[in-house]
XYZ file of C-alpha atoms in Angstrom:
738
model
C -4.635 -22.251 -89.796
C -1.573 -23.683 -88.048
C 0.759 -22.331 -90.749
C -0.667 -18.830 -90.402
C -0.386 -18.966 -86.611
C 3.272 -19.942 -86.889
C 3.841 -17.004 -89.225
C 2.072 -14.590 -86.872
C 4.123 -15.871 -83.909
C 7.371 -15.435 -85.835
C 6.378 -11.973 -87.057
C 5.614 -10.739 -83.554
C 8.865 -12.164 -82.250
C 10.547 -9.837 -84.736
C 8.249 -6.974 -83.709
C 9.080 -7.409 -80.019
C 12.780 -7.497 -80.824
C 12.444 -4.282 -82.816
C 10.672 -2.581 -79.929
C 13.383 -3.700 -77.547
C 16.157 -2.569 -79.882
C 14.660 0.902 -80.161
C 14.105 1.294 -76.418
C 17.688 0.210 -75.741
C 19.082 2.547 -78.376
C 17.191 5.495 -76.961
C 18.293 4.677 -73.425
C 21.923 4.389 -74.574
C 21.688 7.727 -76.365
C 20.445 9.394 -73.219
C 23.128 7.790 -71.087
C 26.068 8.368 -73.427
C 25.272 11.878 -74.627
C 28.000 14.363 -73.767
C 25.405 17.016 -73.000
C 21.637 16.938 -72.449
C 21.218 18.719 -75.789
C 23.282 16.101 -77.637
C 21.454 13.254 -75.916
C 18.096 14.727 -76.906
C 19.236 15.095 -80.513
C 20.386 11.469 -80.727
C 17.176 10.261 -79.114
C 15.008 12.286 -81.489
C 16.856 10.963 -84.532
C 16.373 7.377 -83.424
C 12.714 7.850 -82.655
C 12.115 9.721 -85.912
C 13.606 6.853 -87.916
C 11.196 4.366 -86.445
C 8.303 6.480 -85.208
C 5.941 5.565 -88.012
C 6.617 1.865 -87.618
C 6.376 1.924 -83.837
C 3.154 3.963 -83.993
C 1.636 1.318 -86.222
C 2.870 -1.529 -84.021
C 1.446 0.088 -80.904
C -1.874 0.972 -82.545
C -2.637 -2.373 -84.198
C -0.699 -4.883 -82.174
C -3.173 -7.659 -82.836
C -3.944 -7.113 -86.508
C -0.673 -6.169 -88.128
C -0.990 -8.904 -90.752
C -4.368 -9.339 -92.438
C -3.820 -11.176 -95.692
C -1.837 -13.466 -97.944
C -1.577 -13.770 -101.706
C -0.494 -17.016 -103.358
C 0.991 -16.471 -106.794
C 0.705 -18.821 -109.756
C 4.499 -19.078 -109.636
C 4.242 -20.857 -106.286
C 5.468 -17.997 -104.066
C 3.380 -16.318 -101.371
C 3.397 -12.904 -99.721
C 1.811 -11.880 -96.450
C 0.223 -8.412 -96.537
C 0.080 -6.046 -93.557
C -0.236 -2.483 -92.365
C 3.515 -1.867 -92.480
C 6.472 -3.627 -94.028
C 8.835 -5.800 -91.988
C 12.148 -7.252 -93.076
C 14.365 -9.968 -91.652
C 17.804 -9.283 -90.171
C 19.634 -11.355 -92.774
C 22.023 -9.843 -95.264
C 19.544 -9.328 -98.097
C 16.830 -8.022 -95.727
C 14.224 -10.539 -96.902
C 10.661 -9.157 -96.659
C 8.623 -10.801 -93.921
C 5.514 -8.667 -94.279
C 4.605 -6.624 -97.376
C 3.292 -3.106 -96.798
C -0.243 -2.817 -98.175
C 0.868 0.199 -100.205
C 3.637 -1.637 -102.079
C 3.006 -2.398 -105.753
C 3.352 -6.142 -105.139
C 0.398 -5.968 -102.708
C -2.000 -4.366 -105.178
C -3.438 -7.654 -106.555
C -4.773 -8.321 -103.043
C -7.280 -5.530 -103.711
C -7.836 -5.741 -107.469
C -7.591 -9.367 -108.537
C -10.779 -11.130 -109.644
C -11.575 -14.531 -111.094
C -11.840 -12.846 -114.477
C -8.572 -10.937 -114.016
C -6.500 -12.880 -111.450
C -3.370 -10.708 -111.903
C -1.137 -13.737 -111.460
C -2.771 -14.960 -108.231
C -4.012 -18.451 -107.421
C -5.591 -17.564 -104.103
C -6.315 -14.565 -101.877
C -6.538 -15.200 -98.153
C -8.020 -12.882 -95.505
C -6.603 -13.516 -92.038
C -8.674 -12.552 -88.988
C -6.923 -12.284 -85.632
C -7.846 -11.608 -82.038
C -4.790 -10.193 -80.357
C -1.999 -12.368 -81.730
C -4.197 -15.407 -82.299
C -5.546 -16.370 -85.714
C -9.312 -16.854 -85.373
C -10.512 -17.233 -88.954
C -9.345 -17.627 -92.543
C -11.291 -16.750 -95.682
C -9.929 -17.936 -99.024
C -10.942 -16.727 -102.472
C -10.011 -19.013 -105.372
C -8.838 -16.891 -108.300
C -7.364 -19.658 -110.485
C -10.449 -21.714 -111.188
C -8.263 -24.473 -112.629
C -6.589 -25.005 -109.251
C -8.464 -27.840 -107.537
C -6.632 -27.511 -104.205
C -9.018 -26.696 -101.370
C -8.278 -25.671 -97.772
C -11.734 -25.802 -96.197
C -11.663 -22.021 -95.673
C -13.108 -21.054 -99.030
C -15.486 -18.075 -99.120
C -17.670 -18.498 -102.231
C -18.912 -14.902 -102.254
C -15.647 -13.278 -101.231
C -17.632 -10.793 -99.114
C -17.483 -12.391 -95.663
C -14.703 -10.162 -94.330
C -16.257 -6.973 -95.757
C -19.704 -7.758 -94.340
C -18.233 -8.662 -90.949
C -16.508 -5.261 -90.851
C -19.687 -3.437 -91.883
C -21.812 -5.197 -89.279
C -19.339 -4.876 -86.404
C -20.174 -2.579 -83.481
C -18.842 0.975 -83.717
C -16.376 2.239 -81.111
C -16.645 6.009 -81.549
C -13.392 6.020 -83.512
C -12.994 5.379 -87.218
C -11.058 2.230 -88.028
C -8.899 1.781 -91.089
C -10.267 -0.149 -94.062
C -6.888 -1.492 -95.144
C -8.149 -5.082 -94.953
C -11.264 -4.441 -97.037
C -10.321 -1.774 -99.597
C -12.505 -2.279 -102.649
C -11.295 -1.985 -106.242
C -12.947 1.403 -106.903
C -11.455 2.735 -103.679
C -7.980 1.379 -104.451
C -7.866 3.187 -107.792
C -8.560 6.490 -106.036
C -6.114 5.840 -103.208
C -3.269 5.201 -105.664
C -4.126 7.951 -108.166
C -1.218 10.270 -109.146
C -0.770 12.969 -106.522
C -0.071 15.940 -108.807
C -3.013 18.241 -109.438
C -6.492 18.269 -107.939
C -8.494 15.059 -107.542
C -12.173 15.391 -106.601
C -13.758 12.369 -104.931
C -17.531 12.665 -104.824
C -19.819 10.200 -103.132
C -22.980 9.972 -101.103
C -23.279 8.929 -97.461
C -21.509 5.715 -96.505
C -19.441 5.400 -99.672
C -16.182 5.532 -97.741
C -15.024 8.939 -98.990
C -13.278 9.830 -95.747
C -11.636 6.424 -95.363
C -10.408 6.611 -98.955
C -8.989 10.101 -98.368
C -7.120 9.008 -95.240
C -5.696 5.921 -96.919
C -4.718 8.086 -99.861
C -2.757 10.288 -97.458
C -0.985 7.199 -96.113
C -0.264 5.972 -99.637
C 1.138 9.316 -100.801
C 3.398 9.514 -97.753
C 4.672 6.038 -98.604
C 5.108 6.654 -102.328
C 6.552 10.188 -102.072
C 8.186 9.993 -98.657
C 11.124 12.301 -99.305
C 8.958 15.155 -100.582
C 5.912 14.905 -98.330
C 7.786 14.127 -95.115
C 9.460 17.526 -95.447
C 6.368 19.486 -96.476
C 3.741 17.470 -94.533
C 0.179 16.651 -95.532
C -2.739 18.766 -94.305
C -6.131 17.156 -93.703
C -9.000 19.608 -93.200
C -12.169 18.342 -91.517
C -15.550 19.934 -90.801
C -15.372 20.081 -86.983
C -13.234 19.036 -83.973
C -15.433 15.999 -83.220
C -14.761 14.684 -86.705
C -11.003 15.147 -86.304
C -11.140 13.194 -83.042
C -13.141 10.495 -84.799
C -10.542 9.972 -87.557
C -7.485 10.716 -85.419
C -6.314 7.114 -84.955
C -6.509 5.973 -88.583
C -3.189 7.273 -89.903
C -1.121 6.353 -86.812
C -2.486 2.804 -87.155
C -1.035 2.811 -90.680
C 2.359 4.037 -89.500
C 1.965 7.670 -90.537
C 2.465 10.616 -88.192
C 3.603 13.379 -90.603
C 0.090 14.748 -91.043
C -1.604 17.856 -89.651
C -5.322 17.485 -88.907
C -7.182 20.771 -88.639
C -10.498 22.510 -89.101
C -10.742 25.765 -91.036
C -11.178 27.501 -87.672
C -7.726 26.343 -86.516
C -5.640 27.234 -89.568
C -4.535 30.688 -88.413
C -1.734 30.258 -85.826
C -2.643 31.623 -82.424
C -6.380 31.734 -83.145
C -8.998 29.102 -82.379
C -12.570 29.718 -83.440
C -14.914 29.153 -80.502
C -17.894 31.390 -81.302
C -20.690 30.785 -83.788
C -21.997 33.045 -86.546
C -25.554 33.454 -87.640
C -26.289 31.882 -91.000
C -26.513 35.359 -92.548
C -23.187 36.511 -91.089
C -21.391 33.346 -92.264
C -22.769 33.823 -95.770
C -21.554 37.442 -95.975
C -18.101 36.695 -94.560
C -17.620 33.761 -96.894
C -18.170 35.634 -100.158
C -15.203 36.044 -102.467
C -15.950 39.789 -102.583
C -14.714 40.050 -98.987
C -11.150 39.983 -100.329
C -11.789 43.287 -102.116
C -13.599 44.669 -99.071
C -10.627 43.959 -96.805
C -8.223 45.451 -99.351
C -10.344 48.604 -99.251
C -10.295 48.572 -95.438
C -6.483 48.442 -95.496
C -6.279 51.315 -97.989
C -8.563 53.371 -95.766
C -6.076 52.966 -92.923
C -3.465 54.687 -95.118
C -4.850 58.059 -94.131
C -4.505 61.674 -95.232
C -4.393 64.695 -92.856
C -7.685 66.373 -92.012
C -6.662 68.967 -93.142
C -3.056 69.179 -91.815
C -0.781 67.694 -89.169
C 1.363 70.207 -87.265
C 4.764 68.931 -86.074
C 6.915 70.999 -83.737
C 10.592 70.682 -84.561
C 13.449 72.828 -83.316
C 10.941 75.487 -82.159
C 9.444 75.619 -85.644
C 6.089 74.248 -86.847
C 6.172 71.934 -89.864
C 2.851 71.448 -91.642
C 2.071 68.135 -93.369
C -0.926 68.837 -95.570
C -3.144 66.661 -97.743
C -1.197 67.231 -100.974
C 2.220 66.373 -99.521
C 1.016 63.192 -97.842
C -0.973 62.136 -100.908
C 2.215 62.188 -103.001
C 4.064 60.100 -100.405
C 1.147 57.663 -100.208
C 0.839 57.157 -103.958
C 4.578 56.646 -104.363
C 4.521 54.083 -101.574
C 1.542 52.230 -103.029
C 3.228 52.116 -106.436
C 5.855 49.765 -105.004
C 3.123 47.093 -104.630
C 4.221 45.926 -101.195
C 1.881 44.738 -98.414
C 0.872 47.449 -95.965
C 3.285 46.728 -93.094
C 6.168 45.898 -95.410
C 5.571 49.191 -97.260
C 5.715 51.282 -94.120
C 9.500 51.701 -94.331
C 9.076 53.229 -97.795
C 6.377 55.606 -96.527
C 8.562 56.632 -93.598
C 11.329 57.512 -96.042
C 9.054 59.689 -98.152
C 7.711 61.582 -95.121
C 11.181 62.124 -93.638
C 12.434 63.369 -97.008
C 9.480 65.741 -97.305
C 10.052 67.149 -93.824
C 13.798 67.388 -94.455
C 13.158 69.441 -97.583
C 10.909 71.787 -95.547
C 13.556 72.373 -92.894
C 16.358 72.731 -95.434
C 14.393 75.290 -97.375
C 13.727 77.360 -94.245
C 17.210 77.444 -92.811
C 19.425 77.002 -95.848
C 18.008 79.357 -98.468
C 19.929 82.565 -99.266
C 17.434 85.415 -98.722
C 18.945 87.433 -101.595
C 19.278 84.979 -104.499
C 17.301 81.931 -103.224
C 20.202 79.478 -103.562
C 20.563 76.599 -101.099
C 23.579 77.006 -98.846
C 23.492 73.509 -97.265
C 25.817 70.685 -98.303
C 24.846 66.942 -98.255
C 26.181 66.440 -94.743
C 23.920 69.213 -93.479
C 20.905 67.562 -95.150
C 21.777 64.212 -93.577
C 22.049 65.830 -90.150
C 18.632 67.465 -90.530
C 17.070 64.122 -91.541
C 18.680 62.336 -88.589
C 17.369 64.968 -86.182
C 13.858 64.632 -87.613
C 14.096 60.852 -87.218
C 14.627 61.387 -83.489
C 11.547 63.592 -83.086
C 8.632 61.670 -81.425
C 6.093 63.980 -83.093
C 7.312 62.852 -86.516
C 6.696 59.211 -85.611
C 3.340 60.031 -84.091
C 2.340 61.591 -87.426
C 3.575 58.552 -89.377
C 1.689 56.201 -87.039
C -1.464 58.201 -87.697
C -1.005 58.210 -91.460
C 0.362 54.686 -92.027
C -0.117 52.669 -88.818
C 1.376 49.273 -88.171
C -1.529 46.823 -88.191
C -2.128 43.249 -87.098
C -4.652 40.987 -88.857
C -6.546 40.559 -85.590
C -6.899 44.290 -84.987
C -7.807 45.075 -88.595
C -10.571 42.422 -88.796
C -11.911 43.141 -85.303
C -12.173 46.875 -86.034
C -13.833 46.207 -89.388
C -16.442 43.862 -87.890
C -17.162 46.354 -85.107
C -17.930 49.065 -87.683
C -18.465 47.662 -91.209
C -20.658 50.542 -92.369
C -19.285 52.145 -95.495
C -17.627 48.960 -96.672
C -20.718 46.737 -96.918
C -24.356 47.288 -97.877
C -26.467 48.158 -94.820
C -28.121 44.730 -94.611
C -24.782 42.891 -94.797
C -23.175 45.295 -92.345
C -25.956 44.646 -89.834
C -25.453 40.867 -90.241
C -21.709 40.861 -89.483
C -21.471 43.712 -86.943
C -20.273 42.633 -83.488
C -18.293 43.972 -80.488
C -14.512 43.995 -80.691
C -14.297 41.735 -77.625
C -16.275 38.904 -79.259
C -14.507 35.553 -79.755
C -13.527 34.470 -83.268
C -15.796 32.348 -85.461
C -14.873 29.853 -88.178
C -15.882 32.375 -90.858
C -13.510 34.952 -89.311
C -10.403 32.827 -89.812
C -10.229 33.193 -93.632
C -10.686 36.946 -93.111
C -7.720 36.978 -90.743
C -5.664 35.064 -93.288
C -6.629 37.486 -96.046
C -5.733 40.410 -93.790
C -2.353 38.860 -93.064
C -1.666 38.654 -96.809
C -2.677 42.267 -97.322
C -0.667 43.531 -94.356
C 2.488 41.471 -94.625
C 5.149 41.984 -91.999
C 7.588 44.781 -91.440
C 10.735 42.634 -91.555
C 12.635 45.193 -89.500
C 10.596 44.012 -86.532
C 11.337 40.381 -87.372
C 15.027 41.122 -87.814
C 15.172 42.940 -84.493
C 13.396 40.029 -82.795
C 15.777 37.527 -84.400
C 18.740 39.628 -83.298
C 17.472 39.686 -79.704
C 16.952 35.927 -79.764
C 20.414 35.377 -81.178
C 22.021 37.512 -78.477
C 20.125 35.484 -75.877
C 21.349 32.222 -77.434
C 24.949 33.435 -77.506
C 24.716 34.471 -73.857
C 23.313 31.046 -72.975
C 26.047 29.319 -75.007
C 28.683 31.404 -73.251
C 27.268 30.295 -69.907
C 27.479 26.639 -70.952
C 31.092 27.086 -72.075
C 31.982 28.889 -68.861
C 30.524 26.059 -66.787
C 32.428 23.523 -68.914
C 35.694 25.471 -68.492
C 35.220 25.878 -64.753
C 34.548 22.156 -64.397
C 37.717 21.263 -66.353
C 39.827 23.746 -64.355
C 38.634 22.211 -61.094
C 39.352 18.681 -62.395
C 42.983 19.438 -63.281
C 43.846 21.901 -60.479
C 45.524 19.266 -58.317
C 47.258 17.371 -61.134
C 51.018 17.553 -61.599
C 50.754 18.080 -65.351
C 49.526 21.654 -65.493
C 49.950 21.706 -69.275
C 47.519 18.871 -69.851
C 46.755 18.175 -73.515
C 43.078 17.501 -72.745
C 41.056 20.073 -74.635
C 37.984 21.802 -73.313
C 35.066 23.195 -75.280
C 36.652 26.654 -74.833
C 39.658 25.480 -76.865
C 37.721 24.440 -79.978
C 34.615 26.627 -80.190
C 33.470 30.083 -79.114
C 30.026 31.058 -77.857
C 28.846 32.442 -81.195
C 29.690 29.298 -83.154
C 28.311 27.097 -80.381
C 25.004 28.992 -80.561
C 24.964 28.652 -84.368
C 25.288 24.880 -84.136
C 22.184 24.581 -81.991
C 19.967 27.414 -83.184
C 19.176 25.392 -86.317
C 18.121 22.298 -84.362
C 14.342 22.224 -84.568
C 13.098 18.948 -83.167
C 9.479 19.554 -84.068
C 7.921 17.400 -86.755
C 7.024 18.952 -90.106
C 3.362 18.891 -89.082
C 4.128 20.723 -85.824
C 6.167 23.371 -87.616
C 3.466 23.771 -90.247
C 0.801 24.318 -87.584
C 2.757 27.300 -86.244
C 3.609 28.856 -89.623
C 0.842 30.590 -91.570
C 2.989 30.725 -94.707
C 3.823 27.001 -94.723
C 3.429 25.321 -98.143
C 2.072 21.790 -97.721
C 3.055 18.968 -100.037
C -0.561 17.810 -100.320
C -3.910 18.893 -98.875
C -6.954 16.701 -98.325
C -10.288 18.424 -97.631
C -13.236 16.447 -96.266
C -16.768 17.829 -96.699
C -15.172 20.149 -99.232
C -18.532 21.328 -100.566
C -19.110 23.223 -97.310
C -16.138 25.587 -97.554
C -16.706 29.217 -98.497
C -14.871 31.021 -101.318
C -12.808 32.863 -98.677
C -11.841 29.561 -97.056
C -10.693 28.264 -100.439
C -8.485 31.342 -100.887
C -6.831 30.469 -97.583
C -6.299 26.809 -98.479
C -4.942 27.533 -101.940
C -2.274 29.776 -100.394
C -1.141 26.799 -98.351
C -0.665 24.614 -101.419
C 0.999 26.546 -104.266
C 1.475 23.306 -106.239
C -2.311 22.678 -106.161
C -1.704 19.045 -105.145
C -5.035 18.323 -103.449
C -7.669 15.668 -102.854
C -11.159 17.086 -102.305
C -13.806 14.838 -100.809
C -17.487 15.636 -100.509
C -21.057 15.425 -101.709
C -22.824 18.516 -103.116
C -26.166 16.970 -102.062
C -25.082 17.371 -98.427
C -24.181 21.083 -98.691
C -25.680 22.799 -95.648
C -23.463 25.788 -94.836
C -24.802 29.142 -96.025
C -21.432 30.035 -97.554
C -20.759 26.575 -98.995
C -19.878 26.621 -102.693
C -21.327 23.191 -103.461
C -20.260 23.127 -107.125
C -16.817 21.669 -107.842
C -16.417 23.836 -110.935
C -17.145 27.040 -109.012
C -14.648 26.014 -106.321
C -11.797 25.169 -108.666
C -12.091 27.334 -111.775
C -10.587 30.465 -110.136
C -7.448 28.478 -109.270
C -6.933 25.618 -111.761
C -9.580 26.331 -114.434
C -10.538 22.909 -115.848
C -7.327 21.129 -114.848
C -8.856 18.788 -112.268
C -10.049 15.199 -112.244
C -13.464 14.106 -110.975
C -14.315 10.607 -109.768
C -17.345 9.236 -107.983
C -17.916 6.493 -105.415
C -21.303 4.910 -105.981
C -21.566 2.112 -103.414
C -22.937 2.733 -99.909
C -21.154 0.480 -97.425
C -22.559 2.063 -94.254
C -26.294 2.612 -94.593
C -28.663 -0.362 -94.928
C -31.044 -0.278 -97.892
C -34.082 0.221 -95.637
C -32.669 3.436 -94.130
C -31.269 4.696 -97.421
C -34.690 4.394 -99.040
C -36.182 6.750 -96.447
C -33.306 9.249 -96.639
C -33.410 9.344 -100.433
C -37.139 10.129 -100.344
C -36.366 13.326 -98.397
C -34.065 14.602 -101.142
C -36.317 13.442 -103.972
C -39.099 15.606 -102.548
C -37.030 18.568 -103.806
C -35.065 16.878 -106.591
C -36.982 14.087 -108.330
C -33.872 13.098 -110.312
C -31.763 12.471 -107.215
C -29.860 9.159 -107.405
C -28.510 7.944 -104.037
C -25.601 5.507 -103.721
C -26.667 1.860 -103.759
C -26.429 0.011 -100.441
C -24.519 -3.287 -100.381
C -26.582 -4.798 -97.577
C -30.025 -5.024 -96.077
C -30.755 -5.648 -92.396
C -34.474 -6.367 -92.703
C -35.138 -3.719 -90.012
C -37.138 -0.742 -91.242
C -36.779 2.685 -89.586
C -39.681 3.840 -87.426
C -41.307 7.287 -87.148
C -43.342 8.331 -84.087
C -45.236 11.423 -82.964
C -45.121 12.508 -79.324
C -46.389 15.258 -77.034
C -43.619 14.725 -74.456
C -40.430 15.016 -76.470
C -37.802 14.725 -73.661
C -39.637 11.738 -72.163
C -40.051 10.050 -75.535
C -36.362 10.562 -76.337
C -35.308 9.071 -72.993
C -37.590 6.071 -73.534
C -36.369 5.567 -77.117
C -32.739 5.734 -75.997
C -33.399 2.993 -73.436
C -35.098 0.960 -76.137
C -32.485 1.468 -78.840
C -29.136 1.570 -77.001
C -27.221 -1.469 -78.267
C -25.424 -3.896 -75.961
C -22.313 -3.018 -77.958
C -21.719 -0.057 -80.194
C -22.845 3.554 -80.128
C -26.119 5.497 -80.292
C -26.441 9.102 -81.454
C -29.337 11.406 -80.669
C -29.360 14.031 -83.443
C -31.460 17.044 -82.503
C -31.598 20.810 -83.116
C -29.071 22.607 -80.902
C -31.781 24.589 -79.068
C -33.255 21.331 -77.680
C -30.004 19.884 -76.350
C -30.259 21.203 -72.799
C -33.767 19.813 -72.244
C -32.897 16.463 -73.779
C -29.596 16.097 -71.903
C -31.420 16.580 -68.614
C -33.264 13.299 -69.260
C -30.291 11.298 -70.584
C -27.815 9.722 -68.169
C -24.201 10.784 -68.706
C -25.015 13.169 -71.563
C -23.966 16.831 -71.299
C -25.308 19.624 -73.502
C -22.944 22.198 -74.956
C -19.777 20.166 -74.435
C -17.567 18.782 -77.173
C -19.107 15.315 -77.697
C -17.156 12.282 -76.523
C -17.837 9.872 -79.358
C -16.552 6.892 -77.381
C -19.514 7.064 -74.970
C -22.474 4.733 -75.485
C -24.857 7.666 -76.118
C -23.952 11.049 -77.616
C -26.043 14.144 -78.340
C -25.285 15.996 -81.583
C -26.759 18.487 -83.975
C -26.757 17.634 -87.714
C -23.605 19.668 -88.464
C -21.671 17.890 -85.726
C -22.776 14.533 -87.125
C -21.199 15.130 -90.536
C -18.814 12.354 -91.507
C -19.639 10.241 -88.438
C -21.395 6.895 -88.124
C -23.177 5.069 -85.310
C -24.840 1.700 -84.853
C -28.144 3.366 -83.983
C -29.441 6.892 -84.595
C -32.438 8.710 -83.135
C -33.407 11.796 -85.171
C -35.435 14.371 -83.213
C -37.764 17.009 -84.699
C -36.887 16.489 -88.387
C -39.255 19.290 -89.387
C -36.770 21.855 -88.031
C -33.971 20.749 -90.395
C -33.158 21.863 -93.883
C -33.130 19.119 -96.491
C -29.342 18.700 -96.470
C -29.140 18.541 -92.674
C -31.954 16.006 -92.510
C -30.335 13.873 -95.211
C -27.105 13.845 -93.203
C -28.889 12.957 -89.945
C -30.845 10.079 -91.482
C -27.778 8.469 -93.048
C -25.517 8.146 -89.978
C -26.841 4.728 -88.838
C -25.285 1.374 -89.697
C -28.096 -0.742 -88.162
C -31.210 0.996 -86.804
C -32.931 4.376 -87.165
C -35.760 5.999 -85.228
C -37.447 9.384 -85.754
C -39.400 11.381 -83.137
C -41.417 14.516 -83.827
C -43.992 16.746 -82.158
C -45.123 18.889 -85.044
C -45.782 18.013 -88.633
C -42.850 16.041 -90.115
C -41.537 16.600 -93.652
C -43.868 15.132 -96.245
C -41.372 12.445 -97.276
C -41.256 11.142 -93.696
C -45.003 11.407 -93.153
C -45.498 9.024 -96.072
C -42.324 7.002 -95.453
């Protein structure tokens, strides 16, 4: 143990020096910068170079190194969360990054296939102090013993599984199992589906895969970023510290309801409304809604021009509309074409009236006269009012809001009644894919974007001119009293003008790739990871596929846990419209979270509907069976059970139907109904959907008879130690006999 402690001490001496070097460099950049803008640029470059490493150092200060491999050749390598090198000329590795190829035997080597190793050592630390060593002998012919041998090789894994939860997911980098490692390091091109039941580590594998891909394909993915889509905000908070602890910050975490810039879904749909909105057919419905906004006169539009009345009738506008549609452009982008057709039509009307010889019918106007007529029409507000009526500029928000306020005519009556709502209503998660689809159908009139860019550029040039003027005034003041009036010292005015100065800085975008991606609906991500992928609707998949044209994706989920009304559930149905059969499926079959006693009860619930259901096999048993109790005083029984079950360390979750939360919270200290749950608190109140992907030491499931099978299966499989069930009415048959 002494040798390992000396290594840890030396490693952290290097870490502290690195921290100090970075802080000094940043301070120097700020102090020496010729302008605040230049200082900020230099600081950002320095921080960007080391941000991943410093994030990891700050997040896992006490457990940076967790292992050592001793090779048959006699050399050894220490394995850690990030790589560290010495300051000598050849940059000797001090700590090997867990993602490096040389570290892979730490996860895969066995006594049967030692992969060149003599010994694998797990190092446990508390802060910077080594507290335990666990050695696995892989070369059975090596008789050397250290006194730290672990015959089973499972001590570190079991200690991690039995440790108290904190309300935040920890990384599994120290205990990655062989089946997980193969998925983490799988080639990143194409679609990889990772299926597994509760507790199989699907989410942890997906997050570590993101870290691995960013390590292995840094140049590509650092520019394009990785998107991780989770089922709800609580889940994103739960996993939010994993990747920073592994040194990775170039990742955007989002729910489906946050993927449309400027919109955040805060309202909830009924199950029926979510199902209707999620159907793939909604893409055709919205396309029809857009076409309906490309109107025809009813029956004519009268335009007063130069004391004459011009009549735009159905036939004339229909021709202009069909010619515009033939170009195949999105609605807003096509408006310029439609404007041209209408102006040409009106120009022909005026030219025919004023330029036709009454005797022989010949046109007396030359091209310049025609151009003048068109220009005059283009200045007539009534012309533009007519165009706005016939081909209005539309925003996705306005189009979808108007459609949902009056869907009759576009949907069957029953579906229309399900989705109808006031225009002022907040957005729901199911609305966001509709907004994205609308944005694709509408496009953008780039004349507006160009005008906006031109205004911004003029503002930047004016600002740059102000900076140069201040610089020139300062220099003039400095040399006013000097004898050498023809000083050779140059000012900024002498070497650059305002326009070029603005150009140099208008391209400086100091946001990370993830930050830029979050603000850009058209961003193409380098890789997308979707957790609880079985829950996404066909419309949500259309949105995600747009964001990954290369189809480089990792999908994680369990069809047995599909609960959303619009969830696709089947991997083939999800992927065939986009990649046909060009996807790889793999399955995790070992349950690391849920003890065998709890898993037996949860599996019985599913088997009541599907006798062939095969749950993942649990790696451990606690000897504590779940209990099921009936009560006539539900809030009181919940409060009493919480007092009984709350662990000295760790976390307890009360999982109950949403309509009971207010009554239950009133009896639970420090618990608030309706708020976003704080998973770091000792007791949290959730509904089954909020509990997806989470785990707690102890779980109390309330009124299981009100859940669907999938929701109940999720609720019962969140516990790592103990489970209790309370009910007032008749429980599901599987629980009544459990």
